[in-house]
Amino acid sequence: MVCSFSYAAPDDVLHVGSKRFTESYILGEILSQAASSSAKVEHKQGLGNTAIVFEALKAGAIDLYPEYMGTIDREILKHEQPASADVIRRELAAMGLGVAVRFGFNNTYALAMRAADSERMGIRRIGDMAAHPELKFGLSHEFIGRADGWAGLAHSYGLKQQAQGLDHGIAYEALRKAQIDVIDIYSTDAKIKQLGLRVLDDNAGYFPRYDAVVLYRLDIAQRFPSAWQSIQKLEASIDESRMTAMNAAAELDNKSFTDIAHAFLQQQESPAAGGASKVARKNFWSILFGPDLGRLSGQHIFLVACSVLLAVLVGIPLGIAAAYFSGLRYPLMSIVGVVQTIPSLALLAILIPVLGRIGTAPALIALFLYALLPIVSNSCIGMEQVPKGLRMAATALGMGTKDRILSVEVPLALPVILAGVRTAAVISVGTATIAAFIGAGGYGERIAVGLALNDYDMLLAGAIPSAVLAILTQAIFAGLEHLLFSRLPSNSTSS
């Protein structure tokens, strides 16, 4: 297997991005399929939050993605007051970006409660909650951190409650089970009606309009003229009820984003077709052994194997150096230790603008950095445990430092070193699921979709293969250790 950090997307491929929630997946897939009749298209789906997907767009790693005017205005361009469309376009143009193709619906943020609690407590408006400090808020992490999110909302309404961060899909389940009282929602979410929620009136007019649009790189009209014309035909093609119905098809009927988008486009061409109802519901086994299993397995194994191999090539020499040079040991261990404390998504978000790309390259670098600690640490410990007497004996026999290390000390330290490599490999199998959040694939794709939909079948379909791969990795290393050490002479007399 050849490992490479480079990932140069072909110039003739139109790259469409989407965020990690249901509606963005669907809109991204609609854009991809609409353009696919006249261009090669790749959908980089579920690219995390706004910061990650926007960095990918600026870096040219994707060419366009579905966004919302309110998010562009407040979160991306950081306007404290609503700006006009002309101002927004002018500021985006300075970055080589543009906004176009209003889909036709406004998916605004809102807060929602269980309807029964709303009636009992007399809460109809967001401002009414100021009188109920006992309310438990479970808000999406992005909403908590957004410029147009929780901090500004709480200030505007005088809300003193503390907000707990939850994944958007999981928050609905927590609200249903009365573990929290208030969540942030998108107005086109399908589960609002299903769970009988009360959407609270934004009586202070805090939230701007979030009209769905396409945020794109200005050069795609020249690079992909026919595909761009196809995308522009989506102008005003989706109203709020239609978007809510497509969200429901994914979240409530367990239909795939690909099939939902295909049915929508078919219905656009032939309204009598009524495509959405023809999409079949998938069960757990069809998801687990779906046609994407081979592709995801190959991507996951590639990420783990290459990142661990690179960590071995770098980490073992560093560990040996740390064992021999005491002045190097503490700073080296501190550096590789600190890397472990950096949240994975934060590290990926940092690497995207640094590398100017998403996908395999930043994922490999992140996994490589996370794999270093056990390899460096075990290599250092293994070398330190080599008896001094054996070193002295090897030196007395005329062996130079290099020969002594390679022929005597490393073989004796090999069990400890290999244990570190095994630990790094097993950890990397689990950590590699984060690669999906920047478009590098792997089993994390299913996990990300499962989180977005609160779909336990999809979550398990991603988690189970990852767990199986971790078990297989353990077994491979156990077999390797048995094969290797059964052929080595016993070291018991030297300890």
Coordinates of N, CA and C in Angstrom, one line a residue, residues 108-219:
T108 N -35.6 29.2 9.2 CA -35.1 30.0 10.3 C -34.8 29.2 11.5
Y109 N -33.9 29.7 12.3 CA -33.8 29.1 13.7 C -35.0 29.4 14.5
A110 N -35.2 28.6 15.5 CA -36.3 28.9 16.5 C -36.0 28.0 17.7
L111 N -36.7 28.3 18.8 CA -36.7 27.5 20.0 C -38.0 26.7 20.1
A112 N -38.0 25.5 20.6 CA -39.2 24.7 20.8 C -39.2 24.0 22.1
M113 N -40.4 23.7 22.6 CA -40.7 23.0 23.8 C -41.7 21.9 23.6
R114 N -41.9 21.0 24.5 CA -43.0 20.1 24.5 C -44.3 20.9 24.6
A115 N -45.3 20.7 23.8 CA -46.5 21.5 23.8 C -47.2 21.5 25.1
A116 N -47.2 20.3 25.8 CA -47.9 20.2 27.1 C -47.2 21.1 28.1
D117 N -45.9 21.2 28.1 CA -45.2 22.0 29.1 C -45.4 23.5 28.7
S118 N -45.5 23.8 27.5 CA -45.8 25.2 27.1 C -47.1 25.7 27.6
E119 N -48.1 24.8 27.4 CA -49.5 25.1 27.9 C -49.5 25.3 29.4
R120 N -48.9 24.3 30.1 CA -48.9 24.3 31.6 C -48.2 25.5 32.2
M121 N -47.1 25.9 31.5 CA -46.3 27.0 32.1 C -46.6 28.4 31.5
G122 N -47.5 28.4 30.5 CA -47.9 29.6 29.9 C -46.8 30.3 29.1
I123 N -46.0 29.4 28.4 CA -44.9 30.0 27.6 C -45.3 29.9 26.1
R124 N -45.5 31.0 25.5 CA -45.8 31.1 24.1 C -44.7 31.7 23.3
R125 N -43.9 32.6 23.9 CA -42.9 33.4 23.3 C -41.6 33.1 23.9
I126 N -40.5 33.4 23.2 CA -39.1 33.2 23.8 C -39.0 34.0 25.0
G127 N -39.5 35.3 25.0 CA -39.4 36.1 26.1 C -40.0 35.6 27.4
D128 N -41.0 34.7 27.2 CA -41.7 34.2 28.4 C -40.8 33.3 29.3
M129 N -39.8 32.8 28.7 CA -38.9 31.8 29.4 C -38.0 32.5 30.4
A130 N -37.9 33.8 30.3 CA -37.1 34.6 31.3 C -37.6 34.4 32.7
A131 N -38.9 34.1 32.9 CA -39.5 33.9 34.2 C -39.4 32.5 34.7
H132 N -38.7 31.6 33.9 CA -38.7 30.2 34.3 C -37.2 29.8 34.3
P133 N -36.4 30.2 35.3 CA -35.0 29.8 35.3 C -34.7 28.3 35.5
E134 N -35.8 27.5 35.8 CA -35.6 26.1 36.0 C -35.6 25.3 34.7
L135 N -35.9 26.0 33.6 CA -35.9 25.3 32.3 C -34.5 24.8 31.9
K136 N -34.4 23.6 31.4 CA -33.1 23.0 31.0 C -33.0 23.1 29.4
F137 N -32.0 23.8 29.0 CA -31.8 24.1 27.6 C -30.8 23.1 27.0
G138 N -31.1 22.4 25.9 CA -30.2 21.5 25.2 C -30.1 22.0 23.8
L139 N -29.0 22.7 23.5 CA -28.8 23.4 22.2 C -27.7 22.8 21.4
S140 N -27.8 22.8 20.1 CA -26.7 22.3 19.3 C -25.4 23.1 19.5
H141 N -24.3 22.4 19.4 CA -23.0 23.0 19.6 C -22.8 24.2 18.7
E142 N -23.2 24.1 17.5 CA -23.0 25.2 16.6 C -23.8 26.4 17.0
F143 N -25.0 26.2 17.4 CA -25.9 27.3 17.8 C -25.3 28.0 19.0
I144 N -24.8 27.2 19.9 CA -24.2 27.8 21.1 C -23.0 28.8 20.8
G145 N -22.3 28.4 19.7 CA -21.1 29.2 19.4 C -21.3 30.2 18.3
R146 N -22.4 30.2 17.6 CA -22.6 31.1 16.5 C -22.8 32.6 16.9
A147 N -22.5 33.5 16.0 CA -22.7 34.9 16.3 C -24.2 35.2 16.4
D148 N -25.0 34.5 15.6 CA -26.4 34.7 15.7 C -27.1 33.6 16.5
G149 N -26.4 33.1 17.5 CA -26.9 32.0 18.3 C -27.2 32.3 19.7
W150 N -26.9 31.4 20.6 CA -27.3 31.5 22.0 C -26.9 32.7 22.8
A151 N -25.7 33.1 22.7 CA -25.2 34.3 23.5 C -26.0 35.5 23.2
G152 N -26.2 35.8 21.9 CA -27.0 37.0 21.5 C -28.4 36.9 21.9
L153 N -29.0 35.7 21.7 CA -30.4 35.4 22.0 C -30.6 35.6 23.5
A154 N -29.8 35.0 24.3 CA -29.9 35.1 25.7 C -29.8 36.6 26.2
H155 N -28.9 37.3 25.6 CA -28.8 38.7 25.9 C -30.0 39.5 25.5
S156 N -30.5 39.3 24.3 CA -31.7 40.0 23.8 C -32.9 39.8 24.7
Y157 N -33.1 38.6 25.2 CA -34.3 38.2 25.9 C -34.1 38.2 27.4
G158 N -32.9 38.4 27.9 CA -32.6 38.3 29.3 C -32.7 36.9 29.9
L159 N -32.3 35.9 29.2 CA -32.4 34.6 29.6 C -31.1 34.2 30.4
K160 N -31.3 33.7 31.6 CA -30.2 33.4 32.5 C -29.9 31.9 32.6
Q161 N -30.7 31.1 31.9 CA -30.4 29.6 32.0 C -29.1 29.3 31.3
Q162 N -28.5 28.2 31.8 CA -27.3 27.6 31.2 C -27.7 26.6 30.1
A163 N -27.0 26.7 29.0 CA -27.3 25.8 27.9 C -26.3 24.6 27.9
Q164 N -26.9 23.4 27.7 CA -26.1 22.2 27.5 C -25.9 21.9 26.0
G165 N -24.7 21.6 25.6 CA -24.5 21.3 24.2 C -24.8 19.9 23.8
L166 N -25.6 19.7 22.8 CA -26.1 18.4 22.3 C -26.0 18.4 20.8
D167 N -25.8 17.3 20.2 CA -26.0 17.1 18.7 C -27.4 17.4 18.4
H168 N -27.6 18.0 17.2 CA -29.0 18.4 16.8 C -30.0 17.3 16.8
G169 N -29.5 16.1 16.2 CA -30.4 15.0 16.1 C -30.7 14.4 17.4
I170 N -29.7 14.3 18.3 CA -29.9 13.7 19.6 C -30.8 14.6 20.5
A171 N -30.8 15.9 20.3 CA -31.6 16.8 21.1 C -33.1 16.5 21.1
Y172 N -33.6 16.1 19.9 CA -35.0 15.8 19.8 C -35.3 14.6 20.7
E173 N -34.5 13.6 20.7 CA -34.7 12.4 21.6 C -34.7 12.8 23.0
A174 N -33.7 13.6 23.4 CA -33.6 14.1 24.8 C -34.8 14.9 25.2
L175 N -35.3 15.7 24.3 CA -36.6 16.5 24.6 C -37.8 15.5 24.8
R176 N -37.9 14.6 23.9 CA -39.0 13.6 24.0 C -39.0 12.9 25.3
K177 N -37.8 12.5 25.8 CA -37.7 11.8 27.1 C -37.6 12.7 28.3
A178 N -37.9 14.0 28.1 CA -38.0 15.0 29.2 C -36.6 15.1 29.9
Q179 N -35.5 14.8 29.2 CA -34.2 15.1 29.8 C -33.8 16.5 29.7
I180 N -34.4 17.2 28.8 CA -34.2 18.7 28.6 C -35.6 19.3 28.3
D181 N -35.7 20.6 28.4 CA -37.0 21.3 28.2 C -37.1 22.1 26.9
V182 N -36.0 22.6 26.5 CA -36.0 23.5 25.3 C -34.8 23.2 24.4
I183 N -35.1 23.2 23.1 CA -34.0 22.9 22.1 C -34.1 24.0 21.0
D184 N -33.0 24.1 20.3 CA -33.1 25.0 19.0 C -33.5 24.1 17.9
I185 N -34.2 24.6 17.0 CA -34.7 23.8 15.9 C -34.6 24.6 14.6
Y186 N -34.7 23.9 13.5 CA -34.8 24.6 12.2 C -36.3 24.5 11.8
S187 N -36.9 25.5 11.3 CA -38.3 25.6 11.1 C -38.8 24.5 10.1
T188 N -38.0 23.9 9.3 CA -38.4 22.9 8.4 C -38.1 21.5 8.9
D189 N -37.7 21.4 10.2 CA -37.5 20.0 10.8 C -38.8 19.2 10.8
A190 N -38.7 18.0 10.4 CA -39.8 17.1 10.3 C -40.4 16.7 11.6
K191 N -39.5 16.6 12.6 CA -39.9 16.1 13.9 C -40.7 17.1 14.8
I192 N -40.8 18.3 14.4 CA -41.6 19.3 15.1 C -43.0 18.8 15.2
K193 N -43.6 18.5 14.1 CA -44.9 18.0 14.0 C -45.1 16.6 14.6
Q194 N -44.1 15.7 14.3 CA -44.2 14.3 14.8 C -44.2 14.3 16.3
L195 N -43.4 15.1 17.0 CA -43.3 15.1 18.5 C -44.3 16.1 19.1
G196 N -45.1 16.8 18.3 CA -46.0 17.7 18.8 C -45.4 18.9 19.6
L197 N -44.4 19.5 19.1 CA -43.7 20.6 19.8 C -44.3 21.9 19.6
R198 N -44.1 22.8 20.5 CA -44.5 24.2 20.4 C -43.3 25.0 20.0
V199 N -43.4 25.7 18.8 CA -42.4 26.5 18.3 C -42.6 27.9 18.9
L200 N -41.7 28.4 19.7 CA -41.9 29.7 20.4 C -41.8 30.9 19.5
D201 N -42.6 31.9 19.7 CA -42.6 33.1 18.9 C -41.4 33.9 19.2
D202 N -40.7 34.3 18.2 CA -39.5 35.2 18.3 C -40.0 36.6 18.4
N203 N -40.6 37.0 19.6 CA -41.3 38.2 19.7 C -40.4 39.5 19.6
A204 N -39.1 39.3 19.8 CA -38.2 40.4 19.7 C -37.6 40.5 18.3
G205 N -37.9 39.6 17.4 CA -37.4 39.6 16.1 C -35.9 39.4 16.0
Y206 N -35.4 38.5 16.9 CA -33.9 38.3 17.0 C -33.4 37.7 15.7
F207 N -34.0 36.6 15.3 CA -33.5 35.8 14.2 C -33.7 36.5 12.8
P208 N -32.7 36.6 12.0 CA -32.9 37.1 10.6 C -33.6 36.0 9.7
R209 N -33.8 36.3 8.5 CA -34.3 35.3 7.6 C -33.2 34.4 7.2
Y210 N -33.5 33.1 7.1 CA -32.5 32.1 6.6 C -33.0 31.5 5.3
D211 N -33.0 32.4 4.3 CA -33.4 31.9 3.0 C -32.3 30.9 2.4
A212 N -32.7 29.7 2.0 CA -31.7 28.8 1.5 C -31.2 29.2 0.1
V213 N -29.9 29.2 -0.1 CA -29.2 29.6 -1.3 C -28.1 28.7 -1.6
V214 N -27.4 29.0 -2.7 CA -26.1 28.3 -3.1 C -25.0 29.3 -2.9
L215 N -24.0 28.9 -2.0 CA -22.8 29.7 -1.9 C -21.7 29.1 -2.7
Y216 N -21.1 29.8 -3.6 CA -20.3 29.2 -4.6 C -19.0 30.0 -4.9
R217 N -18.1 29.4 -5.6 CA -16.9 30.0 -6.1 C -17.3 30.7 -7.4
L218 N -16.9 31.9 -7.6 CA -17.3 32.7 -8.8 C -16.8 32.0 -10.1
D219 N -15.7 31.3 -10.1 CA -15.2 30.7 -11.3 C -15.9 29.5 -11.9

